[in-house]
CSV table of C-alpha atoms in Angstrom, one decimal:
chain,number,residue,atom,x,y,z
A,1,MET,CA,-82.9,-0.1,23.3
A,2,TYR,CA,-84.2,2.9,21.5
A,3,LYS,CA,-87.6,3.7,20.1
A,4,GLN,CA,-87.4,5.1,16.6
A,5,ASN,CA,-90.1,6.8,14.6
A,6,PHE,CA,-88.8,7.9,11.2
A,7,PRO,CA,-89.5,6.9,7.7
A,8,GLU,CA,-87.6,3.7,6.7
A,9,ASN,CA,-86.5,5.1,3.4
A,10,LEU,CA,-84.6,7.9,5.0
A,11,LYS,CA,-82.5,5.5,7.1
A,12,TYR,CA,-79.6,7.5,8.5
A,13,SER,CA,-78.5,9.5,5.5
A,14,TYR,CA,-79.7,12.6,7.3
A,15,ILE,CA,-76.8,12.2,9.8
A,16,TYR,CA,-74.3,12.7,6.9
A,17,ILE,CA,-76.1,15.9,5.8
A,18,ILE,CA,-75.9,17.3,9.4
A,19,VAL,CA,-72.2,16.4,9.6
A,20,PHE,CA,-71.6,17.9,6.2
A,21,LEU,CA,-73.4,21.2,6.9
A,22,ASP,CA,-71.8,21.5,10.3
A,23,LEU,CA,-68.3,21.2,9.0
A,24,VAL,CA,-69.0,23.4,5.9
A,25,GLY,CA,-70.0,26.1,8.3
A,26,ILE,CA,-66.9,25.6,10.4
A,27,SER,CA,-64.5,25.4,7.5
A,28,LEU,CA,-65.9,28.7,6.1
A,29,ILE,CA,-64.8,30.8,9.0
A,30,ILE,CA,-62.3,29.1,11.3
A,31,PRO,CA,-59.4,29.1,8.8
A,32,VAL,CA,-59.6,32.9,8.7
A,33,LEU,CA,-60.5,33.6,12.3
A,34,GLY,CA,-56.9,34.0,13.4
A,35,THR,CA,-56.3,36.5,10.6
A,36,HIS,CA,-59.4,38.5,11.6
A,37,LEU,CA,-58.3,38.5,15.2
A,38,ARG,CA,-54.8,39.8,14.2
A,39,SER,CA,-56.5,42.6,12.1
A,40,ILE,CA,-58.3,43.9,15.2
A,41,GLY,CA,-55.1,44.0,17.3
A,42,ALA,CA,-54.8,40.6,18.9
A,43,SER,CA,-51.3,39.3,19.4
A,44,HIS,CA,-50.2,35.8,18.3
A,45,PHE,CA,-50.2,34.7,21.9
A,46,GLN,CA,-53.8,35.9,22.4
A,47,VAL,CA,-54.9,34.0,19.3
A,48,ALA,CA,-53.1,30.8,20.5
A,49,LEU,CA,-54.5,31.3,24.0
A,50,LEU,CA,-58.0,31.6,22.8
A,51,SER,CA,-57.6,28.4,20.7
A,52,SER,CA,-56.2,26.5,23.6
A,53,THR,CA,-58.9,27.8,26.0
A,54,TYR,CA,-61.6,26.7,23.5
A,55,SER,CA,-60.1,23.2,23.4
A,56,ALA,CA,-60.0,23.1,27.2
A,57,LEU,CA,-63.7,24.0,27.4
A,58,GLN,CA,-64.5,21.3,24.8
A,59,PHE,CA,-62.7,18.9,27.2
A,60,LEU,CA,-64.8,20.1,30.2
A,61,SER,CA,-68.1,20.1,28.4
A,62,GLY,CA,-68.0,17.0,26.2
A,63,THR,CA,-69.0,14.5,28.9
A,64,PHE,CA,-71.7,16.8,30.2
A,65,ILE,CA,-73.3,17.4,26.8
A,66,GLY,CA,-73.2,13.6,26.1
A,67,ALA,CA,-74.9,12.9,29.4
A,68,LEU,CA,-77.6,15.5,28.7
A,69,SER,CA,-78.3,13.8,25.4
A,70,ASP,CA,-78.9,10.6,27.3
A,71,LYS,CA,-81.4,12.3,29.5
A,72,TYR,CA,-83.2,14.7,27.1
A,73,GLY,CA,-82.6,13.1,23.7
A,74,ARG,CA,-80.1,13.7,20.9
A,75,LYS,CA,-82.5,15.8,18.8
A,76,ASN,CA,-83.3,18.2,21.6
A,77,ILE,CA,-79.6,18.8,22.5
A,78,LEU,CA,-78.6,19.2,18.9
A,79,LEU,CA,-81.3,21.8,18.3
A,80,LEU,CA,-80.4,23.7,21.4
A,81,THR,CA,-76.6,23.7,20.9
A,82,LEU,CA,-76.7,24.5,17.1
A,83,SER,CA,-79.2,27.3,17.7
A,84,ILE,CA,-76.8,28.9,20.2
A,85,CYS,CA,-73.9,28.5,17.8
A,86,ALA,CA,-75.8,30.1,14.9
A,87,LEU,CA,-76.5,33.2,17.1
A,88,ALA,CA,-73.0,33.2,18.3
A,89,TYR,CA,-71.5,33.3,14.7
A,90,PHE,CA,-73.8,36.1,13.7
A,91,VAL,CA,-72.6,38.1,16.8
A,92,LEU,CA,-69.0,37.4,15.8
A,93,GLY,CA,-69.5,39.2,12.6
A,94,ILE,CA,-70.7,42.3,14.3
A,95,ILE,CA,-68.4,42.8,17.3
A,96,LYS,CA,-64.8,44.2,16.9
A,97,SER,CA,-63.5,43.7,20.4
A,98,PHE,CA,-61.1,40.8,21.1
A,99,VAL,CA,-62.5,40.4,24.6
A,100,LEU,CA,-66.1,40.1,23.4
A,101,ILE,CA,-65.1,37.7,20.6
A,102,ALA,CA,-63.3,35.6,23.2
A,103,VAL,CA,-66.4,35.5,25.3
A,104,VAL,CA,-68.5,34.3,22.3
A,105,ARG,CA,-65.9,31.7,21.3
A,106,LEU,CA,-65.8,30.3,24.8
A,107,ILE,CA,-69.6,30.0,24.9
A,108,GLN,CA,-69.3,28.0,21.6
A,109,GLY,CA,-66.6,25.9,23.2
A,110,CYS,CA,-69.0,24.8,25.8
A,111,VAL,CA,-71.9,23.8,23.5
A,112,LYS,CA,-70.4,22.9,20.1
A,113,HIS,CA,-70.5,19.1,20.0
A,114,THR,CA,-72.4,18.3,16.8
A,115,GLN,CA,-69.9,15.7,15.6
A,116,LEU,CA,-70.0,13.9,19.0
A,117,LEU,CA,-73.8,13.8,19.0
A,118,CYS,CA,-73.9,12.5,15.4
A,119,LYS,CA,-71.6,9.7,16.3
A,120,ILE,CA,-73.9,8.7,19.1
A,121,LEU,CA,-76.9,8.8,16.7
A,122,ILE,CA,-75.1,6.3,14.4
A,123,ASN,CA,-74.6,4.0,17.4
A,124,ASP,CA,-78.2,4.5,18.4
A,125,ILE,CA,-79.8,3.5,15.0
A,126,VAL,CA,-77.3,1.6,12.9
A,127,PRO,CA,-76.9,-2.1,13.3
A,128,PRO,CA,-73.4,-3.0,14.7
A,129,GLU,CA,-72.4,-4.8,11.6
A,130,GLN,CA,-73.0,-1.7,9.5
A,131,GLN,CA,-71.5,0.9,11.8
A,132,THR,CA,-68.0,0.9,10.3
A,133,ALA,CA,-69.5,1.7,6.9
A,134,ALA,CA,-71.7,4.4,8.5
A,135,TYR,CA,-68.8,6.0,10.3
A,136,GLY,CA,-66.8,5.9,7.0
A,137,CYS,CA,-69.6,7.7,5.2
A,138,MET,CA,-69.7,10.3,8.0
A,139,ASN,CA,-65.9,10.8,7.7
A,140,GLY,CA,-66.2,11.0,3.9
A,141,PHE,CA,-68.8,13.8,4.0
A,142,ALA,CA,-66.6,15.5,6.7
A,143,ALA,CA,-63.6,15.4,4.3
A,144,LEU,CA,-65.6,16.7,1.4
A,145,SER,CA,-66.8,19.7,3.5
A,146,PHE,CA,-63.1,20.7,4.0
A,147,ILE,CA,-62.7,20.9,0.3
A,148,ILE,CA,-65.6,23.3,-0.2
A,149,GLY,CA,-65.6,25.5,2.9
A,150,PRO,CA,-62.0,26.9,2.8
A,151,ILE,CA,-62.2,27.7,-0.9
A,152,VAL,CA,-65.6,29.6,-0.6
A,153,GLY,CA,-64.5,31.2,2.7
A,154,GLY,CA,-61.2,32.5,1.1
A,155,HIS,CA,-63.0,34.2,-1.7
A,156,LEU,CA,-65.6,35.8,0.6
A,157,MET,CA,-63.0,37.0,2.9
A,158,GLU,CA,-61.4,39.1,0.1
A,159,LYS,CA,-64.6,41.2,-0.2
A,160,ASN,CA,-65.3,44.4,1.7
A,161,GLU,CA,-66.5,43.4,5.2
A,162,GLY,CA,-65.5,39.9,4.3
A,163,PHE,CA,-65.5,38.6,7.8
A,164,TYR,CA,-69.0,39.9,8.5
A,165,ILE,CA,-70.2,38.2,5.3
A,166,LEU,CA,-68.5,35.0,6.3
A,167,ALA,CA,-70.0,35.1,9.9
A,168,CYS,CA,-73.5,35.7,8.4
A,169,CYS,CA,-73.1,32.8,5.9
A,170,THR,CA,-71.9,30.5,8.7
A,171,ALA,CA,-74.9,31.5,10.9
A,172,ILE,CA,-77.2,30.7,7.9
A,173,VAL,CA,-75.6,27.3,7.4
A,174,PHE,CA,-76.1,26.5,11.1
A,175,LEU,CA,-79.7,27.6,10.9
A,176,LEU,CA,-80.2,25.4,7.9
A,177,ASN,CA,-78.8,22.6,9.9
A,178,VAL,CA,-81.2,23.3,12.7
A,179,LEU,CA,-84.0,23.0,10.1
A,180,VAL,CA,-82.6,19.7,8.8
A,181,ILE,CA,-82.4,18.3,12.4
A,182,TRP,CA,-86.0,19.5,13.2
A,183,LEU,CA,-87.4,17.7,10.1
A,184,THR,CA,-85.3,14.5,10.1
A,185,VAL,CA,-83.8,13.5,13.4
A,186,PRO,CA,-86.0,11.0,15.3
A,187,ASN,CA,-87.0,11.6,18.9
A,188,THR,CA,-85.0,8.8,20.4
A,189,LEU,CA,-85.8,7.9,24.0
A,190,VAL,CA,-83.7,5.7,26.2
A,191,ILE,CA,-85.5,2.8,27.7
A,192,LEU,CA,-83.7,2.0,30.9
A,193,ASN,CA,-83.1,-1.4,32.2
A,194,PRO,CA,-86.0,-2.2,34.7
A,195,LYS,CA,-83.4,-3.2,37.3
A,196,THR,CA,-81.9,0.3,37.2
A,197,LEU,CA,-85.0,2.3,36.4
A,198,ASN,CA,-85.8,3.2,40.0
A,199,LYS,CA,-82.2,4.2,40.8
A,200,ASN,CA,-82.0,6.4,37.7
A,201,ILE,CA,-85.2,8.2,38.6
A,202,LYS,CA,-83.9,8.9,42.1
A,203,ASN,CA,-80.5,10.0,40.7
A,204,SER,CA,-81.5,11.8,37.5
A,205,SER,CA,-78.5,14.2,37.5
A,206,PRO,CA,-75.9,13.6,34.7
A,207,PHE,CA,-73.2,14.0,37.4
A,208,ASN,CA,-74.6,11.0,39.3
A,209,ASP,CA,-74.2,8.9,36.1
A,210,LEU,CA,-70.5,9.5,36.2
A,211,LEU,CA,-70.3,7.2,39.2
A,212,GLU,CA,-72.2,4.4,37.5
A,213,VAL,CA,-69.8,3.9,34.6
A,214,ASP,CA,-66.9,1.4,35.0
A,215,TRP,CA,-64.2,3.8,33.7
A,216,LYS,CA,-61.5,1.1,33.9
A,217,GLU,CA,-63.1,-0.6,30.9
A,218,CYS,CA,-62.9,2.6,28.9
A,219,TRP,CA,-59.2,3.3,29.2
A,220,PRO,CA,-58.1,1.3,26.1
A,221,ALA,CA,-60.5,3.2,23.8
A,222,PHE,CA,-59.7,6.5,25.4
A,223,SER,CA,-55.9,5.9,25.2
A,224,LEU,CA,-56.1,5.0,21.5
A,225,LYS,CA,-58.3,8.0,20.8
A,226,MET,CA,-55.9,10.3,22.6
A,227,LEU,CA,-52.8,9.0,20.7
A,228,GLY,CA,-54.6,9.2,17.3
A,229,ALA,CA,-55.8,12.7,18.0
A,230,ALA,CA,-52.4,13.8,19.3
A,231,SER,CA,-50.6,12.5,16.1
A,232,MET,CA,-53.1,14.4,13.9
A,233,PHE,CA,-53.2,17.6,15.8
A,234,ALA,CA,-49.3,17.7,15.9
A,235,TYR,CA,-49.5,17.3,12.1
A,236,TYR,CA,-52.1,20.0,11.6
A,237,ASN,CA,-50.0,22.4,13.7
A,238,SER,CA,-46.8,21.8,11.6
A,239,VAL,CA,-47.9,21.1,8.0
A,240,SER,CA,-48.5,24.7,6.8
A,241,LEU,CA,-45.2,26.0,8.2
A,242,ALA,CA,-43.3,22.9,7.0
A,243,ILE,CA,-44.6,23.3,3.4
A,244,LYS,CA,-43.7,26.9,3.3
A,245,GLU,CA,-40.2,26.5,4.8
A,246,LYS,CA,-39.3,23.3,3.0
A,247,PHE,CA,-40.7,23.8,-0.5
A,248,SER,CA,-41.5,27.5,-0.6
A,249,LEU,CA,-45.0,26.9,-1.8
A,250,SER,CA,-47.5,29.7,-2.2
A,251,PRO,CA,-50.8,29.6,-0.2
A,252,SER,CA,-52.7,28.6,-3.3
A,253,GLU,CA,-50.3,25.8,-4.1
A,254,ALA,CA,-50.4,24.6,-0.6
A,255,GLY,CA,-54.2,24.6,-0.8
A,256,TYR,CA,-54.0,21.9,-3.4
A,257,THR,CA,-52.4,19.6,-0.9
A,258,GLY,CA,-55.4,20.1,1.4
A,259,ALA,CA,-57.7,19.4,-1.5
A,260,ILE,CA,-55.9,16.1,-2.1
A,261,GLN,CA,-56.3,15.2,1.5
A,262,GLY,CA,-60.0,16.0,1.5
A,263,PHE,CA,-60.6,14.1,-1.7
A,264,THR,CA,-58.7,11.1,-0.4
A,265,GLY,CA,-60.5,11.2,2.9
A,266,GLY,CA,-63.8,11.3,1.1
A,267,ILE,CA,-63.0,8.3,-1.0
A,268,THR,CA,-61.7,6.4,2.0
A,269,GLY,CA,-64.8,7.3,4.1
A,270,PHE,CA,-67.2,6.2,1.5
A,271,SER,CA,-65.2,3.0,0.9
A,272,ALA,CA,-64.8,2.1,4.6
A,273,GLY,CA,-67.4,-0.7,4.4
A,274,SER,CA,-65.6,-2.3,1.5
A,275,ILE,CA,-62.2,-1.8,3.1
A,276,GLU,CA,-63.6,-3.5,6.2
A,277,HIS,CA,-64.0,-6.8,4.3
A,278,LEU,CA,-60.3,-6.8,3.3
A,279,PHE,CA,-59.3,-7.5,6.8
A,280,MET,CA,-58.9,-11.2,7.7
A,281,PHE,CA,-59.8,-10.5,11.3
A,282,LYS,CA,-62.6,-8.8,13.1
A,283,ASN,CA,-60.7,-7.6,16.2
A,284,PRO,CA,-60.9,-3.8,16.2
A,285,PHE,CA,-57.6,-3.5,18.1
A,286,SER,CA,-55.9,-5.4,15.3
A,287,LYS,CA,-57.4,-3.1,12.7
A,288,CYS,CA,-56.2,-0.1,14.8
A,289,TYR,CA,-52.7,-1.6,14.9
A,290,TYR,CA,-52.3,-1.7,11.1
A,291,SER,CA,-53.9,1.7,10.7
A,292,PHE,CA,-51.6,3.3,13.3
A,293,PHE,CA,-48.6,1.7,11.7
A,294,LEU,CA,-49.5,3.1,8.3
A,295,LEU,CA,-50.1,6.5,9.9
A,296,GLY,CA,-46.7,6.5,11.5
A,297,THR,CA,-45.0,5.5,8.3
A,298,GLY,CA,-46.7,8.3,6.4
A,299,PHE,CA,-45.5,10.9,8.9
A,300,CYS,CA,-41.9,9.6,8.7
A,301,THR,CA,-42.2,9.9,4.9
A,302,LEU,CA,-43.3,13.5,5.3
A,303,ALA,CA,-40.4,14.4,7.5
A,304,LEU,CA,-37.8,12.8,5.1
A,305,SER,CA,-39.4,13.6,1.7
A,306,PRO,CA,-36.9,15.4,-0.6
A,307,THR,CA,-39.5,16.6,-3.1
A,308,VAL,CA,-43.0,18.1,-2.9
A,309,THR,CA,-44.3,15.2,-5.1
A,310,ILE,CA,-43.2,12.6,-2.5
A,311,PHE,CA,-44.6,14.8,0.3
A,312,THR,CA,-48.0,15.0,-1.4
A,313,LEU,CA,-48.1,11.3,-2.1
A,314,ALA,CA,-47.3,10.6,1.6
A,315,LEU,CA,-50.5,12.5,2.5
A,316,ILE,CA,-52.6,9.7,1.0
A,317,PRO,CA,-51.7,6.9,3.5
A,318,ILE,CA,-52.0,9.4,6.3
A,319,THR,CA,-55.5,10.4,5.3
A,320,ILE,CA,-56.6,6.8,4.7
A,321,SER,CA,-55.3,5.5,8.0
A,322,SER,CA,-56.6,8.5,10.1
A,323,THR,CA,-60.0,8.2,8.5
A,324,LEU,CA,-60.2,4.4,9.3
A,325,LEU,CA,-58.9,4.9,12.8
A,326,ARG,CA,-61.7,7.2,13.7
A,327,GLY,CA,-64.2,4.5,12.8
A,328,TYR,CA,-62.4,1.7,14.5
A,329,ASN,CA,-61.9,3.6,17.7
A,330,ASN,CA,-65.6,4.5,17.8
A,331,GLU,CA,-66.4,0.8,17.3
A,332,ILE,CA,-64.3,0.0,20.3
A,333,LEU,CA,-65.7,2.8,22.4
A,334,TYR,CA,-69.4,1.8,21.8
A,335,GLU,CA,-68.8,-1.9,22.4
A,336,ILE,CA,-68.1,-1.0,26.0
A,337,SER,CA,-70.8,1.5,26.5
A,338,SER,CA,-74.3,0.6,27.8
A,339,VAL,CA,-77.4,2.1,26.3
A,340,ASP,CA,-78.1,4.1,29.5
A,341,HIS,CA,-74.7,5.9,29.4
A,342,ARG,CA,-73.8,5.9,25.7
A,343,GLY,CA,-73.8,9.6,25.4
A,344,LEU,CA,-71.9,10.1,28.6
A,345,ILE,CA,-69.1,7.8,27.5
A,346,ALA,CA,-69.0,9.3,24.0
A,347,GLY,CA,-68.8,12.7,25.6
A,348,ALA,CA,-65.8,11.6,27.7
A,349,GLY,CA,-64.2,10.3,24.5
A,350,ALA,CA,-64.6,13.8,23.0
A,351,SER,CA,-63.1,15.3,26.1
A,352,VAL,CA,-60.1,13.0,25.6
A,353,THR,CA,-59.7,14.3,22.1
A,354,ALA,CA,-59.9,17.9,23.4
A,355,ILE,CA,-56.9,17.1,25.8
A,356,SER,CA,-54.8,16.2,22.7
A,357,ARG,CA,-56.0,19.3,20.9
A,358,PHE,CA,-54.8,21.4,23.8
A,359,ILE,CA,-51.4,19.6,24.5
A,360,SER,CA,-50.2,18.6,21.0
A,361,PRO,CA,-49.8,22.1,19.5
A,362,LEU,CA,-47.7,23.2,22.6
A,363,LEU,CA,-45.4,20.1,22.3
A,364,CYS,CA,-45.2,20.5,18.5
A,365,GLY,CA,-44.3,24.2,18.8
A,366,LEU,CA,-41.6,23.5,21.3
A,367,THR,CA,-40.2,20.6,19.2
A,368,MET,CA,-40.2,22.7,16.0
A,369,ASP,CA,-38.4,25.6,17.8
A,370,ILE,CA,-35.6,23.2,18.8
A,371,PHE,CA,-35.3,20.8,15.9
A,372,GLY,CA,-36.9,22.5,12.9
A,373,SER,CA,-40.2,22.5,11.1
A,374,SER,CA,-40.0,18.8,9.9
A,375,SER,CA,-39.7,17.6,13.5
A,376,GLY,CA,-43.4,18.1,14.0
A,377,PHE,CA,-44.0,15.2,11.7
A,378,ILE,CA,-41.6,13.0,13.7
A,379,LEU,CA,-43.6,13.9,16.8
A,380,SER,CA,-46.7,12.8,15.0
A,381,ALA,CA,-45.0,9.5,14.0
A,382,ILE,CA,-44.0,8.9,17.7
A,383,PHE,CA,-47.7,9.2,18.8
A,384,ALA,CA,-48.8,7.0,15.9
A,385,PHE,CA,-46.3,4.2,16.6
A,386,ALA,CA,-47.1,4.4,20.3
A,387,GLY,CA,-50.8,3.8,19.3
A,388,ALA,CA,-49.7,0.9,17.1
A,389,PHE,CA,-47.8,-0.7,20.1
A,390,LEU,CA,-50.7,-0.2,22.4
A,391,SER,CA,-53.1,-1.6,19.9
A,392,LYS,CA,-50.9,-4.7,19.4
A,393,MET,CA,-50.9,-5.3,23.2
A,394,LEU,CA,-54.6,-4.9,23.5
A,395,SER,CA,-55.2,-7.1,20.5
A,396,LYS,CA,-53.2,-10.0,22.2
A,397,LYS,CA,-55.1,-9.4,25.5
A,398,SER,CA,-58.5,-9.5,23.8
A,399,LYS,CA,-57.6,-12.7,22.0
A,400,ASN,CA,-56.6,-14.3,25.3
A,401,ASP,CA,-59.9,-13.2,26.8
């Protein structure tokens, strides 16, 4: 159990504010980071390598950051990691060396786990029957941030010293988030089971906790999380090029498709609690099955769409299903996690996502070189239908249990 000391009227709305500010800051600068790196002489390979290395460090550090939050509290780790990121973004705006920028980005890759820690906070404080709605609201605010951030960032980037201005703005947003966390996030303390208290005192290192988790129980949630992330990252890696090559859209026209996704994701996230009641079953694996199937169907439609109108409409079921999947997968993940190791298991789940983020772009790039730009959507559909198949098998197994 967790001790909580925060005003009842605040509830957990502050988590959504933290998520929103975090992703607004990210979406301000990340979409133009590659362009900035190219402007200072970095090659395409160097830009891609830095992105992949960042993902690899997210994989390595996710479990450790989650475990640290179990030991020292979510609030303390959030304050520490976001403060480091705020300083790092300010430094990014000053330095012009690719090597130094790479060092700063790799430091960020080790500590930037705000979304992970916010998901753990939801599981800490929200009653189980309300968690789907809470995750939906979190995803809704996340989607809205990606409508605002890229638009503002694009305009700022066009000014003189645009990247420096963007880096400073991002740092300010992160510092504002630090203030929000300081004022609103409760100091949650894990109360360990008395039977394991003495053992945890003797073995207080997060690394020792790795041996105490029954990882065999985690593989269904981790597998579904990896397949869902793989399908979406393959999509993200191919959509811009596919739109340009298939429909010859300008960057501003292509931006409207992103706005539609953000708007749809926002509506879906805020409506997740209501959508939950439409299901005639409570098994989260069954809900994942239908969501994965809808996701795969949407990707197939993208690959085969003859007009930009059909292409844009296909983004709606993709956004709806991917938003719901994140909530359902978190529901499965936290059902199997004990209070003592909740952050550790959530961190491991984030590391699984980082694996997909590292591998999917490479597979997608190879597929698109061989079969064309639309084949990236087919790869996404394969991952999604694999997730649907696995969800169906796990649903039958859980019913038998």
